[in-house]
Amino acid sequence: MNELYKQDYDNLPPDEKAVWNYDHYFRTRIAIDKYFTSYGLDVAMVIGMMERAKELDIRYQTMIDLIDKALLPPLSQELNQLESLLADLFREVLRPLLNENKY
């Protein structure tokens, strides 16, 4: 498994690889493999939040790709649409809260 993780890390797109160190990537992969074992609404919600967060940190794109690759949902087109809708919802709902917290 370590060798597979190392190969995947080495094959990351340059912009994604630039923000990861291997140890952090390795621990993240272990966590994804352990906790993301089936695709459901909970995973769609997490990915929706990651879709929003990737605007600020490209590592979330890496994690989204890893989860999608690991789970390969049978209705991936429908679930991708749900993830996108959830990302839009989080964007609309949470952004105003961030501004309120500054005061």
JSON list of C-alpha atoms in Angstrom, two decimals, residues 1 3 18-19 21-22 26-27 36 42 45 51 54 56 60 64 81 84 88 91 94-97 101-103:
[
{"chain": "A", "resi": 1, "resn": "MET", "atom": "CA", "xyz": [0.00, 0.00, 0.00]},
{"chain": "A", "resi": 3, "resn": "GLU", "atom": "CA", "xyz": [4.23, 1.96, -2.70]},
{"chain": "A", "resi": 18, "resn": "ALA", "atom": "CA", "xyz": [3.58, 21.59, -4.59]},
{"chain": "A", "resi": 19, "resn": "VAL", "atom": "CA", "xyz": [1.27, 22.05, -1.59]},
{"chain": "A", "resi": 21, "resn": "ASN", "atom": "CA", "xyz": [4.52, 17.00, 1.73]},
{"chain": "A", "resi": 22, "resn": "TYR", "atom": "CA", "xyz": [4.57, 13.23, 1.42]},
{"chain": "A", "resi": 26, "resn": "PHE", "atom": "CA", "xyz": [0.31, 9.57, 3.23]},
{"chain": "A", "resi": 27, "resn": "ARG", "atom": "CA", "xyz": [-1.68, 10.16, 6.46]},
{"chain": "A", "resi": 36, "resn": "PHE", "atom": "CA", "xyz": [-14.63, 6.78, 3.32]},
{"chain": "A", "resi": 42, "resn": "ASP", "atom": "CA", "xyz": [-22.64, 12.04, 4.15]},
{"chain": "A", "resi": 45, "resn": "MET", "atom": "CA", "xyz": [-21.87, 16.61, 1.89]},
{"chain": "A", "resi": 51, "resn": "GLU", "atom": "CA", "xyz": [-15.58, 21.79, -3.33]},
{"chain": "A", "resi": 54, "resn": "LYS", "atom": "CA", "xyz": [-10.70, 24.08, -2.70]},
{"chain": "A", "resi": 56, "resn": "LEU", "atom": "CA", "xyz": [-8.62, 28.53, -0.92]},
{"chain": "A", "resi": 60, "resn": "TYR", "atom": "CA", "xyz": [-9.07, 19.64, -1.17]},
{"chain": "A", "resi": 64, "resn": "ILE", "atom": "CA", "xyz": [-11.95, 14.91, -3.72]},
{"chain": "A", "resi": 81, "resn": "GLN", "atom": "CA", "xyz": [-24.66, 16.97, -9.43]},
{"chain": "A", "resi": 84, "resn": "SER", "atom": "CA", "xyz": [-22.18, 20.58, -6.88]},
{"chain": "A", "resi": 88, "resn": "ASP", "atom": "CA", "xyz": [-23.31, 25.99, -3.96]},
{"chain": "A", "resi": 91, "resn": "ARG", "atom": "CA", "xyz": [-21.03, 28.82, -0.54]},
{"chain": "A", "resi": 94, "resn": "LEU", "atom": "CA", "xyz": [-21.46, 29.99, 5.00]},
{"chain": "A", "resi": 95, "resn": "ARG", "atom": "CA", "xyz": [-19.87, 32.98, 3.28]},
{"chain": "A", "resi": 96, "resn": "PRO", "atom": "CA", "xyz": [-22.10, 35.51, 5.03]},
{"chain": "A", "resi": 97, "resn": "LEU", "atom": "CA", "xyz": [-21.30, 33.90, 8.38]},
{"chain": "A", "resi": 101, "resn": "ASN", "atom": "CA", "xyz": [-17.52, 36.68, 12.63]},
{"chain": "A", "resi": 102, "resn": "LYS", "atom": "CA", "xyz": [-15.06, 39.50, 11.82]},
{"chain": "A", "resi": 103, "resn": "TYR", "atom": "CA", "xyz": [-16.96, 41.97, 14.00]}
]
